[in-house]
Each structure stands twice: as C-alpha cells, then as structure tokens.
Coordinates of C-alpha atoms and ligand atoms in Angstrom, one line a residue:
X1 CA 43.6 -23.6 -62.7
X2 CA 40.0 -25.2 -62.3
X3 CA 37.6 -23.6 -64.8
X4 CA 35.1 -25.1 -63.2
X5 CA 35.2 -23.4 -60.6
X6 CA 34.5 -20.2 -62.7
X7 CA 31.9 -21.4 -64.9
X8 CA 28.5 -20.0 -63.9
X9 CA 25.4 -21.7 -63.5
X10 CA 24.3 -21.0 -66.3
X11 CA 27.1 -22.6 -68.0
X12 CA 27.0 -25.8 -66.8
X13 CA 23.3 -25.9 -68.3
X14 CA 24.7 -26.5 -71.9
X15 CA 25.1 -29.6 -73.4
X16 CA 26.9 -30.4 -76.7
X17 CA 25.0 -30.9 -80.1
X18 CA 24.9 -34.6 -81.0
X19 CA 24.8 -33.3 -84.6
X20 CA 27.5 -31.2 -83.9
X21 CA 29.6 -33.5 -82.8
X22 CA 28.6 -36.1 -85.4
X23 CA 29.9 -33.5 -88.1
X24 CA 33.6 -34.7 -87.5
X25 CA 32.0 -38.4 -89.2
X26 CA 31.6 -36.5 -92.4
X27 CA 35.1 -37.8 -94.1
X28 CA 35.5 -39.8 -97.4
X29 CA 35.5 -43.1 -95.5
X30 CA 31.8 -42.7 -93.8
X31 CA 28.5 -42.3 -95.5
X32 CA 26.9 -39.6 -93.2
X33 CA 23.1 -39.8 -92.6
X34 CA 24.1 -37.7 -89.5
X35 CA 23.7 -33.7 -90.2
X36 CA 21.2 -32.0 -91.6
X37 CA 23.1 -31.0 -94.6
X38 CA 21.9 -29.3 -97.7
X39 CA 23.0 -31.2 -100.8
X40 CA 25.6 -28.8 -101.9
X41 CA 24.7 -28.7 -105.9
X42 CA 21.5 -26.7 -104.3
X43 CA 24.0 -23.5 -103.7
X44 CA 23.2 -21.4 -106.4
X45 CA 27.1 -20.5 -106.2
X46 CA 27.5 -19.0 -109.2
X47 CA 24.2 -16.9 -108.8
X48 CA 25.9 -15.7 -105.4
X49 CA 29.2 -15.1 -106.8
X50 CA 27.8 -12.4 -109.4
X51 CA 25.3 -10.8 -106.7
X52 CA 28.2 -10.5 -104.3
X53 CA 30.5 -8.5 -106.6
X54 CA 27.6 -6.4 -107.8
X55 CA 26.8 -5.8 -104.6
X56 CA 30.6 -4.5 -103.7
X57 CA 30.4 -2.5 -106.9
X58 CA 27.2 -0.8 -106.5
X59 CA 26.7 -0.3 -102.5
X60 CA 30.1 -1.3 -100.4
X61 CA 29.8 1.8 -98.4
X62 CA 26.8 0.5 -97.1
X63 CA 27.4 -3.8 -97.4
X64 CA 30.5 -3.7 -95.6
X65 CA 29.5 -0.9 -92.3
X66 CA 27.8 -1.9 -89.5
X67 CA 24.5 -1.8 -89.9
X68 CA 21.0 -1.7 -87.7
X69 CA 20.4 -4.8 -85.3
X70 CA 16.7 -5.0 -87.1
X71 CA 18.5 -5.5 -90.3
X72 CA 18.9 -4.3 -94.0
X73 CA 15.8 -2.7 -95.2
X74 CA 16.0 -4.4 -98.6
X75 CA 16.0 -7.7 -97.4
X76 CA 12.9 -7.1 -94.9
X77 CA 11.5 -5.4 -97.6
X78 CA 11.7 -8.4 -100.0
X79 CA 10.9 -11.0 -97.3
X80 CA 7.9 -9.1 -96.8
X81 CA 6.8 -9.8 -100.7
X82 CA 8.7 -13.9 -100.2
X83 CA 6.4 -14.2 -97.3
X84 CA 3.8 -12.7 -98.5
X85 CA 3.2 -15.2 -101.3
X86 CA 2.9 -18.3 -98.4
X87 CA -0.1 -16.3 -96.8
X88 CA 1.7 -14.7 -94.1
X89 CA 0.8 -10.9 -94.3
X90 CA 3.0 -8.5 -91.9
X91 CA 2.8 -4.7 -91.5
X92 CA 5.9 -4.0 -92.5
X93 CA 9.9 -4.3 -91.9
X94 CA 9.1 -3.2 -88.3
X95 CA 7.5 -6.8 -87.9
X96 CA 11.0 -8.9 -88.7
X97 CA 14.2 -9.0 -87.9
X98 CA 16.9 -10.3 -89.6
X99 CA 19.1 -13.0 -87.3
X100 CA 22.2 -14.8 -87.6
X101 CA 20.4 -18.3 -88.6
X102 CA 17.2 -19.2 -87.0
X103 CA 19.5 -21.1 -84.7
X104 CA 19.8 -17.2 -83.2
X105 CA 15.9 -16.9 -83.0
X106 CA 15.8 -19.9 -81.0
X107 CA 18.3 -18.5 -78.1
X108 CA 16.6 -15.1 -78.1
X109 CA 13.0 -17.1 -77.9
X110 CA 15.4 -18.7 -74.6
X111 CA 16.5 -15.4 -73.3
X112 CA 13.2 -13.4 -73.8
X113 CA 10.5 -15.9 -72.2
X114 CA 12.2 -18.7 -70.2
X115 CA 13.1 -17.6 -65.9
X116 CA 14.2 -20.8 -64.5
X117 CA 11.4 -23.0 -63.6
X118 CA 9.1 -21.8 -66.4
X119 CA 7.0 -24.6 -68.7
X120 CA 8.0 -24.8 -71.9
X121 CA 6.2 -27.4 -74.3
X122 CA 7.5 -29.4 -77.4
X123 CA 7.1 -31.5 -80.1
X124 CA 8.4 -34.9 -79.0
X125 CA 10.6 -35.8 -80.7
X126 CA 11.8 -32.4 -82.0
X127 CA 14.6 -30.5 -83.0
X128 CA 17.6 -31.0 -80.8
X129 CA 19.6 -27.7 -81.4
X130 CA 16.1 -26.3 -79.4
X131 CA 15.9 -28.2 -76.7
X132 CA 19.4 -27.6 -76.4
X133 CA 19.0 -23.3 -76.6
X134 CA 16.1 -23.1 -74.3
X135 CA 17.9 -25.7 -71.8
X136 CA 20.6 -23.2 -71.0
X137 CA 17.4 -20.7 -69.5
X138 CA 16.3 -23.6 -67.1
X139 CA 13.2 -24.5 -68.2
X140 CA 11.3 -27.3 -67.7
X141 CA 10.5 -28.7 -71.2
X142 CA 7.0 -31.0 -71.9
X143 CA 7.4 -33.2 -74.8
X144 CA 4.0 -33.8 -76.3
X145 CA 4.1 -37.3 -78.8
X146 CA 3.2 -36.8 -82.3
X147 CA 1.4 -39.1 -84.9
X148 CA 1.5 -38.6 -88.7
X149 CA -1.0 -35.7 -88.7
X150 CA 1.9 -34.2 -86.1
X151 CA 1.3 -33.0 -81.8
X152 CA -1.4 -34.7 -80.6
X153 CA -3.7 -32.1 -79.7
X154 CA -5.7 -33.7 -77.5
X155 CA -2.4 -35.1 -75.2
X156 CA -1.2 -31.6 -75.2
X157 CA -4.4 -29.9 -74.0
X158 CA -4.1 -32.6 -71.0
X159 CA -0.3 -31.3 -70.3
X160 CA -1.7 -27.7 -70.2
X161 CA -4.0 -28.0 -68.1
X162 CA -1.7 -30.4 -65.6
X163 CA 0.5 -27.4 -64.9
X164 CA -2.2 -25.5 -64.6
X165 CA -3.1 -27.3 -61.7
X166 CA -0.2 -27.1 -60.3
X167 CA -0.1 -24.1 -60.6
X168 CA 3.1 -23.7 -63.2
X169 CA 4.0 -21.0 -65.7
X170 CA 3.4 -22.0 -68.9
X171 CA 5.2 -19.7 -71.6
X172 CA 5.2 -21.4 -75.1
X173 CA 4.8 -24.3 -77.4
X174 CA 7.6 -24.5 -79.7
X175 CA 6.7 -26.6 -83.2
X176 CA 7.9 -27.4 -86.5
X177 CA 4.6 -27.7 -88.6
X178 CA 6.3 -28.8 -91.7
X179 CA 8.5 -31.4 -92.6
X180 CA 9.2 -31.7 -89.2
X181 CA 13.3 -32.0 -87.7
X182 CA 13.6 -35.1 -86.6
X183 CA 10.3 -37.1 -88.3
X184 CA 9.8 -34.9 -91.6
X185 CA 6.0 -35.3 -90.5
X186 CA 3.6 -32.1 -91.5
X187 CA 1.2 -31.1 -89.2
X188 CA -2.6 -31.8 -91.0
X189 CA -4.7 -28.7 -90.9
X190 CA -6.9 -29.8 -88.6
X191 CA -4.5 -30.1 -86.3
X192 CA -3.3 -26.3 -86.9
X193 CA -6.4 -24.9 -86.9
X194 CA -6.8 -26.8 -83.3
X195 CA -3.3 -26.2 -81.9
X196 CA -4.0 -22.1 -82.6
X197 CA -7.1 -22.7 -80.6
X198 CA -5.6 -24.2 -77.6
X199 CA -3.0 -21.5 -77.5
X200 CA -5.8 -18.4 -77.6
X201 CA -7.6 -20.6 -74.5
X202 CA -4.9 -20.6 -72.5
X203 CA -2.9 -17.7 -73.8
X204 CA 0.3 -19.5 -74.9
X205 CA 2.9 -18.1 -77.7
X206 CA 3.5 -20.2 -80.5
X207 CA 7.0 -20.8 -82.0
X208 CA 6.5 -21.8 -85.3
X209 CA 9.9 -22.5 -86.6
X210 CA 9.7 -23.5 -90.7
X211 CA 13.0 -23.9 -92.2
X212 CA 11.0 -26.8 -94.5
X213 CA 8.1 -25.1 -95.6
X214 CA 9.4 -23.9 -98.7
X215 CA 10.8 -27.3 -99.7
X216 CA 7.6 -29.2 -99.7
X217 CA 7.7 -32.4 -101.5
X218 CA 4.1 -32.2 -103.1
X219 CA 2.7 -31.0 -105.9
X220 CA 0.5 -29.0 -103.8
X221 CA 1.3 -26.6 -101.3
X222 CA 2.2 -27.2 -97.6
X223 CA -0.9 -26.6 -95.5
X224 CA -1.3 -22.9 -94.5
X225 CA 1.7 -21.5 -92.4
X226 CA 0.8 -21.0 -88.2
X227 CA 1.5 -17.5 -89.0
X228 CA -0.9 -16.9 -91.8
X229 CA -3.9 -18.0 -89.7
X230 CA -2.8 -15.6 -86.3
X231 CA -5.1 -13.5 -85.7
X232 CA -4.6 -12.4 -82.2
X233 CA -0.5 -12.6 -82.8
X234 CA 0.6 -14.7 -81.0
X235 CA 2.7 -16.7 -83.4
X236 CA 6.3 -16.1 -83.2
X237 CA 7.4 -17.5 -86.9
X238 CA 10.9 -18.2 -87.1
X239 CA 12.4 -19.3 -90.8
X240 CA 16.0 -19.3 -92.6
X241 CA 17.9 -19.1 -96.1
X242 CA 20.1 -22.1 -94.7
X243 CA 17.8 -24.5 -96.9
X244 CA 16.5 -22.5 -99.7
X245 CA 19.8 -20.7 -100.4
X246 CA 23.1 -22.0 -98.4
X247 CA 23.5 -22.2 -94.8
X248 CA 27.0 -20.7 -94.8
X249 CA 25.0 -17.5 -95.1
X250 CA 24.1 -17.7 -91.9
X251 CA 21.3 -15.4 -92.3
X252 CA 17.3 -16.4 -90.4
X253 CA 14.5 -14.7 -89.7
X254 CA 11.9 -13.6 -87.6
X255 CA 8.4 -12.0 -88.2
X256 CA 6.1 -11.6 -85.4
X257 CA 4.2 -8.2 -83.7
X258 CA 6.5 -5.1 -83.6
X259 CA 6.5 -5.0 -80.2
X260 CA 7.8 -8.8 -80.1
X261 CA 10.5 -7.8 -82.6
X262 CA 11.5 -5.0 -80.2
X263 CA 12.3 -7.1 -78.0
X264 CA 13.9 -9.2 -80.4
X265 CA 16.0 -6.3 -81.0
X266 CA 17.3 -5.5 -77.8
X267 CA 18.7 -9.1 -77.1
X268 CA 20.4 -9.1 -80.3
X269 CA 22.2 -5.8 -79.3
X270 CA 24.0 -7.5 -76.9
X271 CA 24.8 -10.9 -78.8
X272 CA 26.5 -9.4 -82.2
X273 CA 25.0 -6.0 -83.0
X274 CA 23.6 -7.0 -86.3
X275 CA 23.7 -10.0 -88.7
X276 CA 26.5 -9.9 -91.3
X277 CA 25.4 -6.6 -93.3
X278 CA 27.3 -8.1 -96.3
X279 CA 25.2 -11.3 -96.5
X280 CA 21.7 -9.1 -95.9
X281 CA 22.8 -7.2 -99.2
X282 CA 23.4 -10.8 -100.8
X283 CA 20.6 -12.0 -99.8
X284 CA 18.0 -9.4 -100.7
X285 CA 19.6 -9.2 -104.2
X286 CA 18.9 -12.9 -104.7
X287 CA 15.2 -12.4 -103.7
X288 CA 14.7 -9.4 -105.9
X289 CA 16.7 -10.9 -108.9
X290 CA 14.2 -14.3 -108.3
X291 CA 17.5 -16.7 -108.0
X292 CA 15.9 -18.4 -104.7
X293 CA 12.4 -18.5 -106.3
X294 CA 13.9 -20.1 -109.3
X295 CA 16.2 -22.1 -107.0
X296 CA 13.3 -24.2 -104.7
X297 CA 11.7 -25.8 -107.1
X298 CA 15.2 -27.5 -108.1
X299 CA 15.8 -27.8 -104.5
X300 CA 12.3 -29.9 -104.2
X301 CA 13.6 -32.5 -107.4
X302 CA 16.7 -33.1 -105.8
X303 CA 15.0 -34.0 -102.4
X304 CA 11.9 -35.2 -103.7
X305 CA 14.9 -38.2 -105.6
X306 CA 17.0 -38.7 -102.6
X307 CA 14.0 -39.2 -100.5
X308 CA 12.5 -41.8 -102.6
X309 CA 15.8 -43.4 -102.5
X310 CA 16.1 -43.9 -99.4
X311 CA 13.2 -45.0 -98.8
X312 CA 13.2 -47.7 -101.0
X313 CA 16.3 -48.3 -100.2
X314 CA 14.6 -49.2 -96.3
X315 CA 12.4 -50.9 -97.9
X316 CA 14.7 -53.8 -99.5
X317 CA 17.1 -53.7 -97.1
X318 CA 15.6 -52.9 -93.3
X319 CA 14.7 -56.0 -91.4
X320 CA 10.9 -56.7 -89.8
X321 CA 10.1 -54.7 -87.1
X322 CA 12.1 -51.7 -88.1
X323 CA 9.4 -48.5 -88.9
X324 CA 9.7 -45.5 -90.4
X325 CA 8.4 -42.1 -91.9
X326 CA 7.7 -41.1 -95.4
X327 CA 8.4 -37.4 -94.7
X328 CA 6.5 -34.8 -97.4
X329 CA 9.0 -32.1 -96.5
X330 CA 12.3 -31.4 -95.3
X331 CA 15.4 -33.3 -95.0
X332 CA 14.5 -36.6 -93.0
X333 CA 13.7 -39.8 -92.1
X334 CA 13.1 -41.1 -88.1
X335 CA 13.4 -44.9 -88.5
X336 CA 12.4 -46.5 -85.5
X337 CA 13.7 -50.4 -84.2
X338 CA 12.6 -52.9 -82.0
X339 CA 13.0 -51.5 -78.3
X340 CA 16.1 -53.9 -77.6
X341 CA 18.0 -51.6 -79.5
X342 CA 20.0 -49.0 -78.2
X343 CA 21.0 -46.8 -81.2
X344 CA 23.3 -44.7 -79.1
X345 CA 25.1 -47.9 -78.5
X346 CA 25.0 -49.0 -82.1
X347 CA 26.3 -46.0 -83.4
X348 CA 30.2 -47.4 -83.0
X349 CA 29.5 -50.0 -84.8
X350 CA 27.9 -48.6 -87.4
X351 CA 30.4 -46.0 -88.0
X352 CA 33.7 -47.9 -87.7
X353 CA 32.5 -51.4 -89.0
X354 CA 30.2 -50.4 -91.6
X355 CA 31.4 -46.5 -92.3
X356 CA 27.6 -45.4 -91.5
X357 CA 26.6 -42.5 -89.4
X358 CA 23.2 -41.4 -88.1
X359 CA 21.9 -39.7 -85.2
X360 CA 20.8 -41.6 -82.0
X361 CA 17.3 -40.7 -81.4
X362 CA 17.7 -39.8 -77.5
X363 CA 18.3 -36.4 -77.7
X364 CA 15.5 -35.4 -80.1
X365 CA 13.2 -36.3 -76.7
X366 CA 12.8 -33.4 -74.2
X367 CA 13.4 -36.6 -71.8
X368 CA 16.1 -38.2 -73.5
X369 CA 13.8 -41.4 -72.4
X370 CA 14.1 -43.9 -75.7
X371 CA 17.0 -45.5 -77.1
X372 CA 15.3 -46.9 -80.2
X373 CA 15.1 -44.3 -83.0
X374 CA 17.5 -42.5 -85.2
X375 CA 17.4 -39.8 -87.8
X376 CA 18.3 -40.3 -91.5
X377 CA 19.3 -37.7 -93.3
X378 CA 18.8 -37.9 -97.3
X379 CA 19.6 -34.6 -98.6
X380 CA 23.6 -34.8 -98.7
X381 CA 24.7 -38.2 -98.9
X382 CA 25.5 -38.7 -102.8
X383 CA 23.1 -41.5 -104.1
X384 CA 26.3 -43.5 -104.9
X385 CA 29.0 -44.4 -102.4
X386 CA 31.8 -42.8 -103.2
X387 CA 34.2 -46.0 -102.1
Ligands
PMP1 N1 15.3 -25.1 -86.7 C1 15.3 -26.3 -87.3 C2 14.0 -27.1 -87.1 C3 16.3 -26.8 -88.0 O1 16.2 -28.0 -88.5 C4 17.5 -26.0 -88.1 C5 18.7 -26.5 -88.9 N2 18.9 -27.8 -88.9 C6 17.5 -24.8 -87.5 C7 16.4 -24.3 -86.8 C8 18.7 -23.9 -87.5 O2 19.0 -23.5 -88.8 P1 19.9 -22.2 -89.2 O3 20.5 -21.6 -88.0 O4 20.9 -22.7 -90.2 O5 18.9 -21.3 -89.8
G9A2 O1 24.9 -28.3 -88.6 C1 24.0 -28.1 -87.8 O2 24.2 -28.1 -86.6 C2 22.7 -27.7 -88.3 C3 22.0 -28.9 -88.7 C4 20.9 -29.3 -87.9 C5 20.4 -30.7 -88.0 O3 21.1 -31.6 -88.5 O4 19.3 -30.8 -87.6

C-alpha cells in the first residue's frame, strides 16, 4: 500500500520539528543545547505529589470525569488573580480557556484565522513549533527581522502595507515579546506601545505568546504584557505552566475577548474535548496554595546562573566573528557565525565528534533562508559535564 496516495493535502503541509527530532541527542554521551528544556530541579515534584493526592481525596468525582472544553473553573478562576498581578485584567473565566500546552493555542490560532493563501506575519527568527502549526493551514508567513529592542516596527509597517497593495489578506502578527524563542531578546516598550498601534491602523490580531514572561531575569519586571495595554482587544495572549511549573502537565492557556474564546472552544471540541481535568485540578491547587508563586523566583536563580554561565563560557571560548545575545528572559541564546558556516551541516560533527547538540538556526526563519545561526539552550544542561 502507498500511503501517500491517501494522505491529504493538508498532510503533506507538515513538516517535522527540528527540536523534536533533536530530543533523541539527549543521552548521557551528548551535552544537549538542543530542546528547550526546563531544568528539572525547577519541578516542584514534591509540592505536586501532595496536591495530587489531596486532590484525589477531596474531589475525584470531579478530577477524574470529563470535564468542560473551557476548562476547570478553579483554575480560570485563579489564573484570573495569577494574571491579574502582571497587569492583564479579564472579565472573567469566560475570557480563557484552558489548552493542552500553548503548543494547542497555536494550532487553534492556525485553524481559526488562516484559509490558504492568507498573510500571516512573524518574528524572524521566531519560534519554530509556530511556523510549523500555522504552515499546515497554508499560509503565507512574513518574517519581519528583529534587533535588540525586538520586530523592527518600522520594517514591519513596510510589509503591511506591501500586501496591502497587493491586495492580500492579512490576518495576524504572531510575537514573543519576552525573552523571545529563539533570541531570548525582550521587546523595549517603545516598541510595544508602537507594534499595538500598527495593529489598530490596519486592524491586525496580535498573538502574544509569553511562556517567558514570568521568568524574567531582572530585578525589575518585564515591560508591560501586550495584553495589559489592549484596549480595543485585539490581543490574543497565549501562556503556559510548561516553564513555571513542569511541562509534563501539559496544561496552556488562553485569555482573549469571550467571543474569541468561543471560538476557541469550538475547535477544541473536536481536537480532545477538554484538557486533562486531572492536571486543571493540580494545577489550580498549586496557584491557590502559592507553590508556583513561591516556585519562580527559584526558577529565575537557577536561570539567571546558567545563563551567566554560558555566556561566559562564549566569551572565553567562541572564536572572533562569532555573535551572540545576552537574553533577559527565557531559556536561550542565538549565537550567530561568520556566513561560511552552515550550522545545519556542522551539526554531525558537533554531535558525534564532540558530543554537542544545538539547533541549526534555518528553521527558526519563516524562509528557512540562513544557515549561520543556532540556538543555545542553558536551562537543562547541568553546569558540569557529566563524562
Ligand atoms: N511557544 C513558545 C514560544 C515556546 O517556546 C514553547 C515551548 N518551547 C511553546 C509555545 C509551547 O509550549 P507548551 O506547549 O509546552 O506550553
Ligand atoms: O520539546 C518541545 O518540543 C518543546 C520545546 C520547544 C523548544 O525547544 O523551543
């Protein structure tokens, strides 16, 4: 049989996740800079362990049914008050929905807005697990270059107005204001309060995606969130517990307008009825019981070390030539070499000559059209080689 031959359209759209892939490379004989992986001692196991048998004790009627596809009320009701405290204000639980990772909000954002042939504009370079969700809905995806105060507003108002002109459908610019995945750049205020602007012009959603915001390596806070500064909603704000709590979870959401949620609602219906009702209970109990409050600032040392590690590590060791960022959030570094490089080519080497892994820059560009970056990841390598 030729599968193939079955395989719709559609299908043959999707592409495999360099990360992904690059996951097989985590083994005792490589140091992986490859996936974005929480430093395990951040799971505040043992805090989980004692919520989850309360919560069997207490309410397993309830934590082990099938629940609404909005999600537990508790946990909206407490991400509500976690939110809250960053300056974004909803309604109420009608204006989130609880999703199976934000990775899930980012195939519904595909689903809801994207016909084939639609504009969508990123970041560039930006997160790769996006470019990959919206790809499958055939758009065709901008990438608008970034500096260190993040998209270059001006560049992007250009690209707007372009397909304009030519009369293409423009539906949203997707971001990741803080700590940015791949550059761990944060997006100035300026540039915010300018990017908000351009949207209202030319009436374009914003996907604010900010799994890094609450791990800001300053002593200060992160610059306001998208979100908290929409007045005319039009900010889709996407977040997760992968990186404050644990990423096995599995458990993201979304806050936006309740009609935006409603629709929300009725693609996740078809994808998996609900997120794991268990894990909602879990997760609500560690808000209200303040373990992930407690847990970010330790979070924060831990990165805030590693990051400084590497970094001087790149310091004394990376040849002239070689660049990089000094991200104030998040969980990396984009190196960039001379352009002879091809890091996709190097990676071989790298791996089984020096037992090194990283992620080839290409597919963090909408275009896939340089060879000569890579991401570093600093949060779960241990600071000593193991071998
Ligand atoms: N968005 C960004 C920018 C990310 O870096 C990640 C995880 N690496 C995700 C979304 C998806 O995270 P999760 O599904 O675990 O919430
Ligand atoms: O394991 C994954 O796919 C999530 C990590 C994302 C990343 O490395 O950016």
């Amino acid at each position: 049989m030729n599968i193939n031959e079955f395989l719709s359209d559609r299908s043959k759209l999707m592409k495999a996740s360099e990360i992904r892939e690059l996951l097989k490379w985590v083994t005792e004989n490589v140091i992986s800079f490859g996936g974005g992986m929480p430093d395990p001692s951040s799971f505040p196991a043992k805090e989980i362990m004692e919520v989850t048998k309360d919560v069997l004790t207490t309410k397993a009627e309830k934590a082990l049914q099938y629940g609404t596809t909005g999600g537990v009320l508790e946990l909206k009701e407490e991400l509500t008050k976690f939110m809250d405290k960053v300056g974004i204000k909803v309604d109420g639980p009608e204006n989130i929905i609880i999703t199976v990772g934000s990775q899930e909000a980012l195939d519904i954002v595909g689903r809801l807005f994207i016909n084939p042939g639609d504009y969508v504009i990123t970041e560039s370079p930006t997160y790769l697990a996006a470019l990959q969700a919206f790809r499958i809905y055939g758009p065709r995806i901008i990438g608008v270059p970034m500096d260190e105060y993040g998209i270059k507003v001006d560049v992007l108002e250009g690209v707007i107005k372009k397909v304009i002109e030519d009369g293409g459908k423009l539906k949203f610019i997707y971001v990741v204001p803080t700590g940015q995945n791949p550059t761990g750049i944060t997006m100035s205020m300026e540039r915010r309060k300018a990017l908000l602007e351009i949207a209202s012009r030319y009436d374009l959603l914003i996907i604010e995606d900010d799994p890094y915001g609450y791990i800001y390596f300053g002593d200060e806070e992160p610059p306001m969130r998208l979100k908290a500064m929409d007045s005319e909603g039009r900010v889709i704000y996407l977040s997760t517990f992968s990186k404050i709590a644990a990423p096995g979870l599995r458990l993201g959401w979304v806050a936006a307008s309740d009609e935006v949620i409603k629709w929300f609602e009725l693609a996740k219906q078809s994808i998996d009825l609900h997120t794991s009702t268990l894990n909602q209970y879990i997760a609500a109990e560690l808000l209200r019981r303040g373990v992930i409050e407690r847990n970010i600032p330790r979070i924060k040392e831990i990165y805030r070390t590693k990051r400084d590690l590497m970094l001087q590590a790149l310091n004394e060791y990376m040849p002239e030539g070689v660049t990089w960022t000094k991200p104030s959030a998040g969980m990396f570094i984009w190196l960039t070499t001379p352009k002879k490089i091809d890091t996709g080519e190097m990676l071989g080497t790298a791996i089984k000559k020096y037992g090194v892994a990283y992620v080839p820059g290409k597919s963090f560009y909408p275009n896939e059209d340089r060879h000569n970056d890579m991401r570093l990841n600093f949060t779960y390598p241990t600071p000593q080689a193991d071998f």
